[in-house]
GROMACS .gro file of C-alpha atoms in nm:
model
  405
    1MET     CA    1   0.474   2.930   1.055
    2ASN     CA    2   0.385   2.574   1.159
    3LYS     CA    3   0.720   2.401   1.182
    4GLN     CA    4   0.592   2.044   1.203
    5PRO     CA    5   0.420   1.838   0.933
    6THR     CA    6   0.045   1.821   0.963
    7ARG     CA    7  -0.078   1.486   1.082
    8ARG     CA    8  -0.354   1.403   0.834
    9SER     CA    9  -0.185   1.523   0.517
   10THR     CA   10   0.076   1.252   0.534
   11LEU     CA   11  -0.080   0.990   0.756
   12LEU     CA   12  -0.359   0.930   0.511
   13ALA     CA   13  -0.110   0.908   0.229
   14ALA     CA   14   0.060   0.628   0.415
   15ALA     CA   15  -0.257   0.439   0.498
   16MET     CA   16  -0.341   0.158   0.261
   17GLY     CA   17  -0.695   0.063   0.170
   18VAL     CA   18  -0.789  -0.287   0.281
   19THR     CA   19  -0.990  -0.534   0.079
   20LEU     CA   20  -1.137  -0.873   0.139
   21VAL     CA   21  -0.899  -1.146   0.032
   22PHE     CA   22  -1.148  -1.400  -0.095
   23GLY     CA   23  -1.216  -1.447  -0.463
   24ALA     CA   24  -1.548  -1.419  -0.638
   25VAL     CA   25  -1.800  -1.693  -0.576
   26SER     CA   26  -1.765  -1.976  -0.824
   27GLN     CA   27  -1.996  -1.896  -1.111
   28VAL     CA   28  -2.010  -2.231  -1.287
   29ASN     CA   29  -1.988  -2.559  -1.102
   30ALA     CA   30  -1.732  -2.783  -1.267
   31GLN     CA   31  -1.859  -3.133  -1.315
   32SER     CA   32  -1.687  -3.413  -1.129
   33MET     CA   33  -1.583  -3.723  -1.321
   34ALA     CA   34  -1.874  -3.914  -1.168
   35GLU     CA   35  -2.119  -3.645  -1.274
   36ARG     CA   36  -1.978  -3.638  -1.626
   37ASN     CA   37  -2.005  -4.017  -1.658
   38ALA     CA   38  -2.361  -4.010  -1.526
   39GLN     CA   39  -2.448  -3.736  -1.775
   40ARG     CA   40  -2.296  -3.936  -2.059
   41ARG     CA   41  -2.502  -4.240  -1.962
   42ALA     CA   42  -2.818  -4.033  -1.944
   43ASN     CA   43  -2.747  -3.873  -2.280
   44LYS     CA   44  -2.675  -4.211  -2.436
   45GLU     CA   45  -2.998  -4.362  -2.306
   46SER     CA   46  -3.192  -4.056  -2.418
   47SER     CA   47  -3.049  -4.074  -2.770
   48LYS     CA   48  -3.171  -4.434  -2.794
   49GLY     CA   49  -3.518  -4.328  -2.694
   50SER     CA   50  -3.503  -4.523  -2.367
   51THR     CA   51  -3.837  -4.576  -2.198
   52THR     CA   52  -3.677  -4.571  -1.852
   53LYS     CA   53  -3.830  -4.274  -1.676
   54ALA     CA   54  -3.582  -4.056  -1.495
   55GLU     CA   55  -3.668  -3.896  -1.165
   56ASN     CA   56  -3.843  -3.564  -1.219
   57GLN     CA   57  -3.604  -3.304  -1.085
   58PHE     CA   58  -3.858  -3.023  -1.119
   59PRO     CA   59  -4.189  -3.156  -0.978
   60ASN     CA   60  -4.337  -2.809  -0.935
   61ALA     CA   61  -4.258  -2.685  -1.287
   62THR     CA   62  -4.531  -2.501  -1.474
   63ARG     CA   63  -4.414  -2.637  -1.810
   64THR     CA   64  -4.583  -2.942  -1.956
   65ALA     CA   65  -4.309  -3.157  -2.104
   66PRO     CA   66  -4.363  -3.246  -2.470
   67ASP     CA   67  -4.429  -3.609  -2.558
   68ALA     CA   68  -4.147  -3.618  -2.811
   69LYS     CA   69  -3.905  -3.892  -2.905
   70ALA     CA   70  -3.657  -3.971  -3.177
   71SER     CA   71  -3.777  -4.085  -3.517
   72SER     CA   72  -3.612  -4.381  -3.691
   73LYS     CA   73  -3.413  -4.149  -3.915
   74GLY     CA   74  -3.336  -3.903  -3.639
   75GLY     CA   75  -3.251  -4.177  -3.392
   76ALA     CA   76  -2.983  -4.314  -3.621
   77LYS     CA   77  -2.833  -3.967  -3.657
   78LEU     CA   78  -2.837  -3.910  -3.284
   79GLN     CA   79  -2.677  -4.248  -3.230
   80LYS     CA   80  -2.395  -4.154  -3.465
   81MET     CA   81  -2.344  -3.827  -3.278
   82MET     CA   82  -2.333  -4.008  -2.946
   83GLU     CA   83  -2.083  -4.265  -3.071
   84PHE     CA   84  -1.845  -3.979  -3.147
   85TYR     CA   85  -1.933  -3.820  -2.814
   86ASP     CA   86  -1.858  -4.139  -2.618
   87LYS     CA   87  -1.527  -4.182  -2.799
   88GLU     CA   88  -1.446  -3.817  -2.712
   89LYS     CA   89  -1.423  -3.721  -3.076
   90ALA     CA   90  -1.552  -3.373  -3.005
   91ALA     CA   91  -1.510  -3.219  -3.353
   92GLU     CA   92  -1.693  -3.507  -3.525
   93ALA     CA   93  -1.971  -3.514  -3.265
   94ARG     CA   94  -2.021  -3.138  -3.286
   95ALA     CA   95  -2.034  -3.151  -3.667
   96VAL     CA   96  -2.317  -3.406  -3.652
   97ALA     CA   97  -2.494  -3.198  -3.386
   98ASP     CA   98  -2.474  -2.891  -3.611
   99GLU     CA   99  -2.612  -3.091  -3.901
  100ILE     CA  100  -2.912  -3.205  -3.700
  101ILE     CA  101  -2.978  -2.855  -3.564
  102ALA     CA  102  -2.972  -2.702  -3.911
  103ASN     CA  103  -3.204  -2.958  -4.069
  104THR     CA  104  -3.571  -2.866  -4.019
  105ALA     CA  105  -3.670  -3.217  -4.124
  106PHE     CA  106  -3.566  -3.340  -3.781
  107ASN     CA  107  -3.821  -3.302  -3.502
  108ALA     CA  108  -3.808  -3.075  -3.197
  109TYR     CA  109  -3.670  -3.344  -2.969
  110GLU     CA  110  -3.390  -3.440  -3.204
  111ARG     CA  111  -3.281  -3.081  -3.263
  112SER     CA  112  -3.308  -2.990  -2.893
  113PHE     CA  113  -3.104  -3.293  -2.792
  114ALA     CA  114  -2.839  -3.219  -3.055
  115ALA     CA  115  -2.817  -2.860  -2.926
  116GLN     CA  116  -2.782  -2.989  -2.570
  117ILE     CA  117  -2.492  -3.212  -2.671
  118GLY     CA  118  -2.341  -2.928  -2.875
  119ALA     CA  119  -2.349  -2.710  -2.564
  120GLN     CA  120  -2.170  -2.974  -2.358
  121LEU     CA  121  -1.906  -3.019  -2.626
  122ALA     CA  122  -1.851  -2.645  -2.655
  123TYR     CA  123  -1.825  -2.610  -2.277
  124ASP     CA  124  -1.577  -2.897  -2.260
  125GLY     CA  125  -1.376  -2.712  -2.524
  126ASP     CA  126  -1.372  -2.390  -2.318
  127ASP     CA  127  -1.599  -2.215  -2.566
  128SER     CA  128  -1.862  -2.079  -2.329
  129LYS     CA  129  -2.009  -1.832  -2.578
  130ALA     CA  130  -2.079  -2.112  -2.825
  131ALA     CA  131  -2.223  -2.322  -2.541
  132ILE     CA  132  -2.466  -2.040  -2.459
  133ALA     CA  133  -2.574  -2.022  -2.825
  134TYR     CA  134  -2.640  -2.397  -2.831
  135LEU     CA  135  -2.838  -2.379  -2.507
  136LYS     CA  136  -3.056  -2.102  -2.646
  137GLN     CA  137  -3.135  -2.328  -2.943
  138ALA     CA  138  -3.214  -2.620  -2.715
  139LEU     CA  139  -3.467  -2.405  -2.531
  140GLU     CA  140  -3.614  -2.254  -2.848
  141PHE     CA  141  -3.673  -2.597  -3.007
  142ASN     CA  142  -3.854  -2.692  -2.684
  143GLY     CA  143  -3.826  -3.064  -2.740
  144LEU     CA  144  -3.661  -3.191  -2.422
  145ASP     CA  145  -3.823  -3.330  -2.111
  146ASN     CA  146  -3.829  -3.101  -1.808
  147ASN     CA  147  -3.504  -3.236  -1.669
  148GLY     CA  148  -3.319  -3.161  -1.991
  149HIS     CA  149  -3.501  -2.835  -2.066
  150PHE     CA  150  -3.451  -2.674  -1.727
  151GLY     CA  151  -3.104  -2.824  -1.690
  152ALA     CA  152  -3.011  -2.640  -2.010
  153MET     CA  153  -3.169  -2.320  -1.880
  154PHE     CA  154  -2.980  -2.335  -1.552
  155MET     CA  155  -2.651  -2.407  -1.726
  156MET     CA  156  -2.712  -2.108  -1.951
  157ALA     CA  157  -2.768  -1.879  -1.650
  158GLN     CA  158  -2.437  -1.995  -1.503
  159LEU     CA  159  -2.243  -1.954  -1.827
  160GLN     CA  160  -2.388  -1.607  -1.886
  161LEU     CA  161  -2.264  -1.516  -1.540
  162GLN     CA  162  -1.919  -1.652  -1.625
  163GLU     CA  163  -1.912  -1.449  -1.946
  164ASP     CA  164  -2.000  -1.127  -1.760
  165GLN     CA  165  -2.345  -1.121  -1.920
  166TYR     CA  166  -2.496  -1.030  -1.587
  167ALA     CA  167  -2.827  -0.887  -1.703
  168ASP     CA  168  -2.886  -1.188  -1.928
  169SER     CA  169  -2.792  -1.425  -1.647
  170LEU     CA  170  -3.038  -1.258  -1.413
  171ALA     CA  171  -3.314  -1.277  -1.675
  172THR     CA  172  -3.243  -1.645  -1.732
  173ALA     CA  173  -3.229  -1.718  -1.359
  174ASP     CA  174  -3.557  -1.533  -1.302
  175ARG     CA  175  -3.721  -1.731  -1.580
  176PHE     CA  176  -3.580  -2.057  -1.446
  177LEU     CA  177  -3.705  -1.993  -1.093
  178ALA     CA  178  -4.045  -1.873  -1.215
  179GLU     CA  179  -4.101  -2.177  -1.437
  180THR     CA  180  -3.956  -2.443  -1.205
  181LYS     CA  181  -4.074  -2.297  -0.873
  182SER     CA  182  -3.743  -2.426  -0.738
  183THR     CA  183  -3.630  -2.326  -0.391
  184LYS     CA  184  -3.305  -2.522  -0.403
  185PRO     CA  185  -3.014  -2.314  -0.268
  186GLU     CA  186  -2.785  -2.401  -0.561
  187HIS     CA  187  -3.043  -2.244  -0.791
  188LEU     CA  188  -3.116  -1.938  -0.577
  189ILE     CA  189  -2.750  -1.847  -0.539
  190VAL     CA  190  -2.705  -1.789  -0.912
  191ARG     CA  191  -2.969  -1.517  -0.903
  192GLY     CA  192  -2.804  -1.359  -0.599
  193ASN     CA  193  -2.466  -1.368  -0.770
  194ALA     CA  194  -2.603  -1.197  -1.081
  195LEU     CA  195  -2.765  -0.926  -0.870
  196TYR     CA  196  -2.435  -0.869  -0.690
  197ARG     CA  197  -2.249  -0.830  -1.020
  198LEU     CA  198  -2.512  -0.580  -1.130
  199GLU     CA  199  -2.442  -0.384  -0.809
  200ARG     CA  200  -2.798  -0.428  -0.689
  201TYR     CA  201  -2.670  -0.499  -0.342
  202PRO     CA  202  -2.989  -0.490  -0.127
  203GLU     CA  203  -3.160  -0.735  -0.365
  204ALA     CA  204  -2.845  -0.945  -0.387
  205ALA     CA  205  -2.818  -0.974  -0.010
  206LYS     CA  206  -3.182  -1.083   0.014
  207ALA     CA  207  -3.142  -1.348  -0.258
  208ILE     CA  208  -2.811  -1.480  -0.123
  209LYS     CA  209  -2.947  -1.501   0.233
  210GLN     CA  210  -3.246  -1.694   0.098
  211ALA     CA  211  -3.007  -1.945  -0.059
  212ILE     CA  212  -2.802  -1.974   0.260
  213ASP     CA  213  -3.112  -2.019   0.477
  214ALA     CA  214  -3.236  -2.292   0.243
  215SER     CA  215  -2.913  -2.490   0.271
  216PRO     CA  216  -2.829  -2.719   0.564
  217GLU     CA  217  -2.459  -2.663   0.490
  218PRO     CA  218  -2.417  -2.337   0.297
  219LYS     CA  219  -2.089  -2.301   0.115
  220VAL     CA  220  -1.833  -2.062   0.259
  221GLU     CA  221  -1.815  -1.873  -0.071
  222TRP     CA  222  -2.189  -1.804  -0.049
  223GLN     CA  223  -2.139  -1.654   0.295
  224GLN     CA  224  -1.850  -1.450   0.160
  225LEU     CA  225  -2.068  -1.316  -0.120
  226LEU     CA  226  -2.336  -1.216   0.131
  227MET     CA  227  -2.066  -1.049   0.339
  228ALA     CA  228  -1.948  -0.854   0.034
  229SER     CA  229  -2.306  -0.750  -0.044
  230TYR     CA  230  -2.350  -0.619   0.308
  231ILE     CA  231  -2.026  -0.423   0.286
  232GLU     CA  232  -2.125  -0.265  -0.044
  233ASN     CA  233  -2.461  -0.175   0.110
  234ASN     CA  234  -2.293  -0.014   0.414
  235GLN     CA  235  -2.413  -0.288   0.649
  236GLY     CA  236  -2.081  -0.329   0.824
  237ALA     CA  237  -2.220  -0.482   1.142
  238ASP     CA  238  -2.402  -0.754   0.947
  239ALA     CA  239  -2.091  -0.825   0.740
  240ALA     CA  240  -1.882  -0.850   1.055
  241LYS     CA  241  -2.114  -1.113   1.205
  242ILE     CA  242  -2.066  -1.336   0.900
  243ALA     CA  243  -1.691  -1.284   0.897
  244GLU     CA  244  -1.670  -1.366   1.267
  245ALA     CA  245  -1.871  -1.686   1.220
  246ILE     CA  246  -1.649  -1.804   0.934
  247ALA     CA  247  -1.331  -1.721   1.124
  248ALA     CA  248  -1.453  -1.894   1.440
  249LYS     CA  249  -1.486  -2.223   1.248
  250THR     CA  250  -1.134  -2.193   1.108
  251PRO     CA  251  -0.920  -2.016   1.372
  252ASN     CA  252  -0.594  -2.113   1.200
  253ASP     CA  253  -0.706  -2.006   0.853
  254LYS     CA  254  -0.514  -1.687   0.777
  255ARG     CA  255  -0.746  -1.584   0.495
  256ALA     CA  256  -1.053  -1.606   0.717
  257GLN     CA  257  -0.885  -1.402   0.990
  258MET     CA  258  -0.764  -1.137   0.745
  259ASN     CA  259  -1.117  -1.113   0.608
  260VAL     CA  260  -1.250  -1.041   0.956
  261ALA     CA  261  -0.994  -0.765   0.995
  262ALA     CA  262  -1.082  -0.622   0.652
  263VAL     CA  263  -1.453  -0.619   0.735
  264TYR     CA  264  -1.384  -0.450   1.068
  265SER     CA  265  -1.174  -0.187   0.891
  266GLN     CA  266  -1.440  -0.116   0.631
  267ALA     CA  267  -1.699  -0.091   0.908
  268ASP     CA  268  -1.473   0.161   1.089
  269MET     CA  269  -1.412  -0.081   1.378
  270LEU     CA  270  -1.038  -0.030   1.364
  271ASP     CA  271  -0.964  -0.131   1.720
  272LYS     CA  272  -1.115  -0.475   1.655
  273ALA     CA  273  -0.928  -0.500   1.326
  274ALA     CA  274  -0.598  -0.436   1.504
  275VAL     CA  275  -0.665  -0.708   1.761
  276VAL     CA  276  -0.734  -0.968   1.491
  277LEU     CA  277  -0.431  -0.866   1.286
  278GLU     CA  278  -0.205  -0.883   1.589
  279LYS     CA  279  -0.319  -1.241   1.652
  280VAL     CA  280  -0.229  -1.333   1.297
  281ARG     CA  281   0.109  -1.164   1.334
  282ALA     CA  282   0.176  -1.338   1.665
  283ALA     CA  283   0.103  -1.671   1.495
  284GLY     CA  284   0.384  -1.600   1.249
  285GLN     CA  285   0.144  -1.573   0.955
  286PHE     CA  286   0.254  -1.230   0.832
  287THR     CA  287   0.428  -1.360   0.521
  288GLU     CA  288   0.326  -1.097   0.266
  289ASP     CA  289   0.396  -0.728   0.221
  290LYS     CA  290   0.025  -0.646   0.232
  291ASP     CA  291  -0.010  -0.807   0.575
  292TYR     CA  292   0.222  -0.555   0.738
  293ARG     CA  293   0.069  -0.268   0.544
  294GLN     CA  294  -0.281  -0.357   0.658
  295LEU     CA  295  -0.175  -0.358   1.023
  296TYR     CA  296   0.035  -0.043   1.022
  297ALA     CA  297  -0.235   0.143   0.827
  298THR     CA  298  -0.486   0.035   1.090
  299TYR     CA  299  -0.266   0.168   1.370
  300LEU     CA  300  -0.199   0.495   1.186
  301ASN     CA  301  -0.571   0.559   1.172
  302LEU     CA  302  -0.616   0.496   1.544
  303ASP     CA  303  -0.537   0.775   1.787
  304GLY     CA  304  -0.228   0.721   1.998
  305LYS     CA  305  -0.112   0.405   1.820
  306GLU     CA  306   0.181   0.553   1.630
  307LYS     CA  307   0.439   0.370   1.843
  308GLU     CA  308   0.273   0.038   1.760
  309ALA     CA  309   0.271   0.130   1.391
  310ALA     CA  310   0.644   0.202   1.403
  311GLY     CA  311   0.708  -0.137   1.561
  312VAL     CA  312   0.509  -0.316   1.290
  313ILE     CA  313   0.688  -0.133   1.008
  314THR     CA  314   1.031  -0.192   1.162
  315GLU     CA  315   0.965  -0.562   1.204
  316GLY     CA  316   0.840  -0.596   0.847
  317LEU     CA  317   1.144  -0.420   0.705
  318GLU     CA  318   1.388  -0.617   0.920
  319LYS     CA  319   1.231  -0.946   0.812
  320GLY     CA  320   1.247  -0.843   0.448
  321VAL     CA  321   0.872  -0.898   0.406
  322LEU     CA  322   0.769  -0.534   0.391
  323LYS     CA  323   0.907  -0.366   0.081
  324PRO     CA  324   1.134  -0.068   0.163
  325ASP     CA  325   0.945   0.179  -0.056
  326TYR     CA  326   0.827   0.536  -0.015
  327GLN     CA  327   0.498   0.444   0.153
  328ALA     CA  328   0.669   0.231   0.416
  329TYR     CA  329   0.936   0.486   0.499
  330VAL     CA  330   0.705   0.787   0.512
  331ALA     CA  331   0.467   0.591   0.735
  332LEU     CA  332   0.762   0.503   0.958
  333ALA     CA  333   0.870   0.868   0.969
  334GLN     CA  334   0.519   0.978   1.067
  335SER     CA  335   0.491   0.701   1.326
  336TYR     CA  336   0.818   0.802   1.492
  337TYR     CA  337   0.737   1.173   1.477
  338PHE     CA  338   0.398   1.142   1.646
  339SER     CA  339   0.535   0.904   1.909
  340ASP     CA  340   0.804   1.157   2.007
  341GLN     CA  341   1.095   0.972   1.850
  342THR     CA  342   1.221   1.265   1.649
  343ALA     CA  343   1.571   1.141   1.570
  344LYS     CA  344   1.437   0.818   1.426
  345SER     CA  345   1.172   1.016   1.240
  346ILE     CA  346   1.445   1.222   1.070
  347ASP     CA  347   1.631   0.907   0.965
  348ALA     CA  348   1.314   0.762   0.815
  349TYR     CA  349   1.233   1.088   0.635
  350LYS     CA  350   1.580   1.084   0.482
  351LYS     CA  351   1.503   0.742   0.334
  352ALA     CA  352   1.153   0.838   0.222
  353ALA     CA  353   1.229   1.176   0.062
  354PRO     CA  354   1.442   1.054  -0.232
  355LEU     CA  355   1.172   0.801  -0.316
  356ALA     CA  356   0.887   1.053  -0.300
  357PRO     CA  357   0.702   1.163  -0.617
  358ASP     CA  358   0.753   1.531  -0.530
  359GLY     CA  359   0.934   1.754  -0.281
  360GLU     CA  360   0.672   1.754  -0.005
  361THR     CA  361   0.853   1.488   0.197
  362TYR     CA  362   1.178   1.683   0.175
  363LEU     CA  363   0.986   1.987   0.300
  364ASN     CA  364   0.855   1.791   0.599
  365LEU     CA  365   1.208   1.675   0.667
  366ALA     CA  366   1.324   2.037   0.656
  367ARG     CA  367   1.056   2.136   0.905
  368VAL     CA  368   1.153   1.864   1.152
  369LEU     CA  369   1.522   1.952   1.119
  370TRP     CA  370   1.439   2.318   1.179
  371GLN     CA  371   1.241   2.218   1.488
  372GLU     CA  372   1.554   2.041   1.614
  373ASP     CA  373   1.768   2.347   1.537
  374ARG     CA  374   1.963   2.160   1.275
  375ILE     CA  375   1.948   2.463   1.047
  376PRO     CA  376   2.213   2.376   0.786
  377GLU     CA  377   2.051   2.036   0.729
  378ALA     CA  378   1.706   2.198   0.720
  379LYS     CA  379   1.821   2.437   0.448
  380GLU     CA  380   1.965   2.154   0.241
  381ALA     CA  381   1.636   1.963   0.269
  382ALA     CA  382   1.444   2.277   0.168
  383LYS     CA  383   1.663   2.310  -0.144
  384GLN     CA  384   1.585   1.949  -0.234
  385ALA     CA  385   1.214   2.017  -0.178
  386ILE     CA  386   1.216   2.309  -0.422
  387ALA     CA  387   1.413   2.108  -0.676
  388LYS     CA  388   1.157   1.824  -0.671
  389GLY     CA  389   0.859   2.061  -0.657
  390VAL     CA  390   0.628   2.165  -0.374
  391LYS     CA  391   0.284   2.317  -0.357
  392LYS     CA  392   0.399   2.607  -0.140
  393PRO     CA  393   0.753   2.713  -0.233
  394ASP     CA  394   0.727   3.005   0.011
  395ASP     CA  395   0.741   2.759   0.301
  396ALA     CA  396   1.069   2.620   0.173
  397ASN     CA  397   1.205   2.970   0.104
  398LYS     CA  398   1.134   3.076   0.463
  399ILE     CA  399   1.353   2.792   0.582
  400LEU     CA  400   1.623   2.891   0.336
  401ALA     CA  401   1.607   3.245   0.476
  402LEU     CA  402   1.680   3.131   0.831
  403LYS     CA  403   1.992   3.261   0.995
  404GLY     CA  404   2.273   3.015   1.024
  405LYS     CA  405   2.487   2.832   0.774
   0.00000   0.00000   0.00000
């Protein structure tokens, strides 16, 4: 009978999966105060039927903008809505907007503009679903100039993304790009984001890279999304290049460094992952339980690095950062055992076994004790193993049958 615990059966149980520590790319750009004030001024001028021509934001658009403006009756109604809007009386402004939208006597421009304002009010009130409904109406009425029309379409694509309506967001983004012919990176990235959410990773990577290449200063979160797309598409080397570039720009940023290590791990470049993690540890930035787990798991999956794993676990426990749970203690026991520190391995097993979900850890403890000729203790551990339940009770019974008290 094999007296010692098998390496893989318990090492893999101790190893923790690693994940990238960045959040999802921002799906809707929050307006700054300056942008909100500028939008209010534009809306106010538009409601008055201002003849001042705004810069065409979509010069290559295929749509011919309608030559629509407010009627005398409609203009007065829009003015009333905007007075409420400017005074931040959202409920009153939205009620007037709804009235205009519902009344077919008002023209396409008036109803489109009211729907546009309704969407902004709903969005400001954290009612994204209602905002999407308003935006759909603004597009259906088809009364806005190209700036307003396509601005509404782009906002709808973003909000659909935020509401997990990924297929709808992609359809809206595709329509927007087809009709505007826009190559602006802030427009392209929404399509890439939607493709990523739909798990269409090769297409997502292509779209996101297009956005990044079109931007003189691509946002870090765009690069992170491309990195995630590469990982999901098993392009570990490409993901690593991005992670390395981000980390090189921010050498003291723990999150960036941990991301590099995570990408290396997922690309099966564990030796590189360990080097990066050790630098973070040496900088005193291991402040969370998961930090120590990521490093010791990396060492446990590298041949001949069990001693290093034991050192990491011990440090984490002594500092009170690594939680003293079953996973930590069984990993410590394994690390000591395979680095020929049997006595320390036994001590760690004794801490891990009572916390284990079954009796397998007690059985491994019994085997190690037997190997050290500590028969009475081995028998006691075997009894505990049977009591908690093991897959192969015969193995425990053989230990119980050993000669010696």
